[in-house]
XYZ file of N, CA and C in Angstrom:
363
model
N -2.707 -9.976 -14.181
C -2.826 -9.142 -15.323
C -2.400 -9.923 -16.567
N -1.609 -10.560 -16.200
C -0.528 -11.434 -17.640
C -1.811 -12.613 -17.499
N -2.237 -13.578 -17.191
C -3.634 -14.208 -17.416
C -4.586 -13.086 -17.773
N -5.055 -12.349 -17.568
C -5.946 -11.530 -18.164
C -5.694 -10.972 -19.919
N -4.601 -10.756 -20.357
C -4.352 -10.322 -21.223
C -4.183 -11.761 -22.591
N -4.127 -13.064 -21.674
C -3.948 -14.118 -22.552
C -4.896 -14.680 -23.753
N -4.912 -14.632 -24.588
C -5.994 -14.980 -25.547
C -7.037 -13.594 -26.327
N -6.288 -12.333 -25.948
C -7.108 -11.234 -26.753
C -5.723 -10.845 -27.609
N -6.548 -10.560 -28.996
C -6.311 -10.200 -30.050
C -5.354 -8.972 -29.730
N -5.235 -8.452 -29.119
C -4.399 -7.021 -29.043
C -3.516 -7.496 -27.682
N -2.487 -7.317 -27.915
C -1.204 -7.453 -27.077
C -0.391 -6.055 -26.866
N -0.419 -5.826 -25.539
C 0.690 -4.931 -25.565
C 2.076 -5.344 -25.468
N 2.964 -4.347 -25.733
C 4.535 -4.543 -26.083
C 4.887 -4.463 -24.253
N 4.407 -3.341 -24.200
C 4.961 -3.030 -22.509
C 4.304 -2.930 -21.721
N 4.411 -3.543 -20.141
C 3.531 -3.338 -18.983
C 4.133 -2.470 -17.961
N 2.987 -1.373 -17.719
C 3.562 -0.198 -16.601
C 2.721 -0.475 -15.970
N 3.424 -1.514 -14.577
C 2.628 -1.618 -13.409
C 3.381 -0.286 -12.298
N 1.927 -0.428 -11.445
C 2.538 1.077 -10.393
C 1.477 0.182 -9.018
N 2.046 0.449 -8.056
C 1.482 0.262 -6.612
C 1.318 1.316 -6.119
N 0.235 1.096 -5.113
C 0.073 2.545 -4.702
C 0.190 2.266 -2.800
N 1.246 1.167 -2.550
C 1.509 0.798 -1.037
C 2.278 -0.109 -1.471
N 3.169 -0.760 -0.308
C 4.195 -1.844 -0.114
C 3.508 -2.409 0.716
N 3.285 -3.860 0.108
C 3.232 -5.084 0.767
C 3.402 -5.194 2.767
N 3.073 -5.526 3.221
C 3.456 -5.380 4.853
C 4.417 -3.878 5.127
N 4.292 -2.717 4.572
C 4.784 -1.779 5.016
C 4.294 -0.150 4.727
N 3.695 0.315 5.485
C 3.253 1.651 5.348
C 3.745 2.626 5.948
N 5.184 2.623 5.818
C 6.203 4.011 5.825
C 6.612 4.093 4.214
N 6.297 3.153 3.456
C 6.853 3.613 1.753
C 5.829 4.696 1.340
N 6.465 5.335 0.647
C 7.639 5.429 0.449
C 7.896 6.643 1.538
N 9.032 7.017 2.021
C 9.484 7.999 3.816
C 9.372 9.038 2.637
N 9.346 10.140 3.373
C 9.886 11.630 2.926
C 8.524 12.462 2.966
N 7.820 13.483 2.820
C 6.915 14.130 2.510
C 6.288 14.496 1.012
N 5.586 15.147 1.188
C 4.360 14.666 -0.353
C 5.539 16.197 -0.926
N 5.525 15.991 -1.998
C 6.286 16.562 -3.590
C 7.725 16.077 -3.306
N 7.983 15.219 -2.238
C 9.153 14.821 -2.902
C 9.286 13.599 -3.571
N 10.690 13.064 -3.881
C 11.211 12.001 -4.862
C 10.621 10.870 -3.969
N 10.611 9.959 -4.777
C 10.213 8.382 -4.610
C 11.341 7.585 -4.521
N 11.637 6.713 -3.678
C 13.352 5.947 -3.628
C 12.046 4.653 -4.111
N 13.181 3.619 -4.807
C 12.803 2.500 -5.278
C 12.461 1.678 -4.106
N 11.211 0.865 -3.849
C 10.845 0.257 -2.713
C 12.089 -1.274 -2.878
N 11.880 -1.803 -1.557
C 12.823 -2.748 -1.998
C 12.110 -4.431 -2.637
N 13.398 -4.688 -3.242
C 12.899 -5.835 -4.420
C 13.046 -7.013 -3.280
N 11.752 -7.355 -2.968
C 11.605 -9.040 -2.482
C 11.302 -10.156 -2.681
N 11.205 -10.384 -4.022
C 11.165 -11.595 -5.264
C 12.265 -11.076 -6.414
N 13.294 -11.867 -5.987
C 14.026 -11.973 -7.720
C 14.223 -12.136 -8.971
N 12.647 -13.390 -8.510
C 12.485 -13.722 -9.581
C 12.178 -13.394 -10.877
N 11.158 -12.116 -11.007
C 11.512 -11.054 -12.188
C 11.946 -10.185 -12.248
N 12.617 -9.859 -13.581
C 13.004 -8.765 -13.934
C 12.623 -7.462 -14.108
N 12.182 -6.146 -13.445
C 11.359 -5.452 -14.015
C 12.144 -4.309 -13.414
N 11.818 -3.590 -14.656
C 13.039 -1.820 -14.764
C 12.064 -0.951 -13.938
N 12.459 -0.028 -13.445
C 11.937 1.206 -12.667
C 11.763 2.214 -14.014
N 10.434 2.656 -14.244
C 10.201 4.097 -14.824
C 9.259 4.759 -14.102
N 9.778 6.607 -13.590
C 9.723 6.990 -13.709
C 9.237 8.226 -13.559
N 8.076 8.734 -14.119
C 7.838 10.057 -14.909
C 7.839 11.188 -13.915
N 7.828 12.236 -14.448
C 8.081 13.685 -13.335
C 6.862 14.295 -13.897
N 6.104 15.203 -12.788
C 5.097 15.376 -12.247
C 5.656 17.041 -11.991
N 5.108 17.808 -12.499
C 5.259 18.949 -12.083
C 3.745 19.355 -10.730
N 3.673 20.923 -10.245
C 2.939 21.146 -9.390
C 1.945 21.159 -9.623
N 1.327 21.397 -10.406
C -0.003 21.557 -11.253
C -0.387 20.424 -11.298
N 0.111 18.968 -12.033
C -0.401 17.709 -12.202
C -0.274 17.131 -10.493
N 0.632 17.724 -9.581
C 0.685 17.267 -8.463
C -0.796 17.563 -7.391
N -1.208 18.717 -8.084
C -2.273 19.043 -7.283
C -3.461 18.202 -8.026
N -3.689 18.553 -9.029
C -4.329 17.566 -10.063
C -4.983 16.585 -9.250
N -3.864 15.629 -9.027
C -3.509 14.591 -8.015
C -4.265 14.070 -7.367
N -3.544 15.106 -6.298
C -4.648 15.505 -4.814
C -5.886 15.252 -4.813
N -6.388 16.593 -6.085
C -8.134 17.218 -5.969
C -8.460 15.343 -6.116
N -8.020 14.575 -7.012
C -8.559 13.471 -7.613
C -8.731 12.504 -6.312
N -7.404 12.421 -5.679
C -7.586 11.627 -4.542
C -8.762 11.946 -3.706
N -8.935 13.144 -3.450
C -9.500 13.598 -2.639
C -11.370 13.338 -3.060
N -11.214 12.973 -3.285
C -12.770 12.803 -3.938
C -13.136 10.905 -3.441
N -11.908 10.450 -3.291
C -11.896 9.149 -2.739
C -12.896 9.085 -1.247
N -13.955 8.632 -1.278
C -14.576 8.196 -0.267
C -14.188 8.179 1.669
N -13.174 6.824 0.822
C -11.873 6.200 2.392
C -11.451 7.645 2.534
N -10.830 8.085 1.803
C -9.534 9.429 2.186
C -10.238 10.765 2.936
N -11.298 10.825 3.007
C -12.036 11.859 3.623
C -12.489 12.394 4.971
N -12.817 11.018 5.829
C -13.100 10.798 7.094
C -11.462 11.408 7.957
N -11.999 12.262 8.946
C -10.762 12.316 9.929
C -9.979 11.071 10.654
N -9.145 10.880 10.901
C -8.034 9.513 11.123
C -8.597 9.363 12.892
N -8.766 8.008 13.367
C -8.948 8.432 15.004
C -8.069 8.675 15.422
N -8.498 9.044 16.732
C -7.087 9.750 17.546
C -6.218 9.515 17.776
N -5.823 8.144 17.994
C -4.444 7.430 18.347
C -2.987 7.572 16.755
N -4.206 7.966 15.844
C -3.425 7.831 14.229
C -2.912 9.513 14.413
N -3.513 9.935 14.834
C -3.530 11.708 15.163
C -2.600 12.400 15.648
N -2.618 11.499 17.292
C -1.634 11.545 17.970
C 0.016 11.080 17.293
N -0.112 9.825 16.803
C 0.794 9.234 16.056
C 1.559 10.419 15.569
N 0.866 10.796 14.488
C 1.133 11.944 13.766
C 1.730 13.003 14.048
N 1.323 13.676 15.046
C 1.865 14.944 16.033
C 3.001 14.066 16.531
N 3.423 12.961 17.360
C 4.592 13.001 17.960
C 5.787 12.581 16.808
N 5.024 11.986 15.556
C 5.902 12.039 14.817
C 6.458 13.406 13.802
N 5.785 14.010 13.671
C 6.104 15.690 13.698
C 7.191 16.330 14.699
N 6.978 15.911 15.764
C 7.708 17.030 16.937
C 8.928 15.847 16.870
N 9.255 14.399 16.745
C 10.370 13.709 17.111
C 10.837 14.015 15.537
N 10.543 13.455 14.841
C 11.045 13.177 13.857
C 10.805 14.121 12.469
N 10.165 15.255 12.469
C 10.324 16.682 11.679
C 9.357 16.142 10.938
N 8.511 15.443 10.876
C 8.080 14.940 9.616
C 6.911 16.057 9.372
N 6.728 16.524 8.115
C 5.898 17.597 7.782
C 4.351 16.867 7.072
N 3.620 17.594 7.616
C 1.964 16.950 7.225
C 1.707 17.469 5.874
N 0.747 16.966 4.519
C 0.971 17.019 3.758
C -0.331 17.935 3.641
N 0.208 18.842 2.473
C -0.598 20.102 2.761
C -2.089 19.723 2.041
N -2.316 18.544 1.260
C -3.238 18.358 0.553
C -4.402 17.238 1.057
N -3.788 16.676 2.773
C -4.896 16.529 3.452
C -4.751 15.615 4.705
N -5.620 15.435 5.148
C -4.851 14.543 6.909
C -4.894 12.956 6.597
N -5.200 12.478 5.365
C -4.345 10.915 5.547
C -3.493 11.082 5.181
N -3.124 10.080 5.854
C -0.973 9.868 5.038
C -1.206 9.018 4.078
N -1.949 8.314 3.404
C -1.832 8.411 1.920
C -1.681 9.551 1.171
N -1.927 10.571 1.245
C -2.026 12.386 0.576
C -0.304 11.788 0.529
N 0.512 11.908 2.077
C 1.813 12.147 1.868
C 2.409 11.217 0.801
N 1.785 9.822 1.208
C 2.390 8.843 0.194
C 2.279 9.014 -0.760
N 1.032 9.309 -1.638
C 0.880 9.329 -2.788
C 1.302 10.640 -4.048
N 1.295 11.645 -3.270
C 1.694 12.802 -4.146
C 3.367 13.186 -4.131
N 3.749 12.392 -5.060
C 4.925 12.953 -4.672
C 5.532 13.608 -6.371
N 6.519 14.001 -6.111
C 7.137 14.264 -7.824
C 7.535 13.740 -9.186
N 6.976 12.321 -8.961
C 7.406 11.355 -9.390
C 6.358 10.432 -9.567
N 6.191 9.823 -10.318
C 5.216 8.690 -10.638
C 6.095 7.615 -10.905
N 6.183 6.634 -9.905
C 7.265 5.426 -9.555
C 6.209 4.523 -10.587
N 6.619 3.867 -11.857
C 6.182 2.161 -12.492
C 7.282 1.267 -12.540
N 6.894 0.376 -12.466
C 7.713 -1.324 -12.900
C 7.155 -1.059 -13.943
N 8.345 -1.297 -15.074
C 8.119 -1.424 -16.522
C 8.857 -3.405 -16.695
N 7.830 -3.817 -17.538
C 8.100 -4.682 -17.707
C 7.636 -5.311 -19.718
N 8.983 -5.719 -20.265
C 8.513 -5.853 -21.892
C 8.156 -7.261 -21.936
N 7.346 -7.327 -22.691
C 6.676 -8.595 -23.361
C 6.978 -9.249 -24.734
């Protein structure tokens, strides 16, 4: 992004990067969809970049959803072994299915919170 932005006339002051997965890990962020976002963990030191943020009420949360949901990938039913997954992780571990659809991106992604790396220039 920082090469992309090099050599145009308009500079921004601040960069709000946001991920929408962790690197080698797809339990980020744990908890079920409308809740809080915990900070994923930092595995390069090398920059500096602040956590913002923003809160998401229910309305923009569903918002959300409808938007995701229009995603192509996110539509198809999960095969069975992801299914199964699912159910025994329900009955062991309480985990609640997210009411806005059967991938667990739905859970990942909707939560109350819109997690960015803010970073100033």
């Amino acid at each position: 992004m920082l090469e992309a932005l090099q050599g145009l006339a308009w500079q921004p002051q601040t960069l709000l990067c946001y991920a929408n997965h962790l690197h080698d890990n797809d339990r980020w962020p744990m908890g079920d969809s409308g809740d809080g976002v915990a900070l994923p963990p930092q595995l390069d030191a090398v920059q500096a970049w602040a956590p913002c943020s923003l809160v998401l009420d229910l309305a923009t949360q569903r918002d959300k959803a409808m938007a995701l949901g229009m995603m192509h990938d996110l539509q198809p039913p999960a095969p069975f072994k992801r299914r199964l997954r699912r159910l025994l992780q329900r009955w062991l571990a309480g985990r609640h299915p997210s009411p806005y659809g059967e991938n667990e991106f739905f859970r990942k992604a909707v939560r109350r919170h819109e997690l960015f790396w803010r970073r100033e220039l």
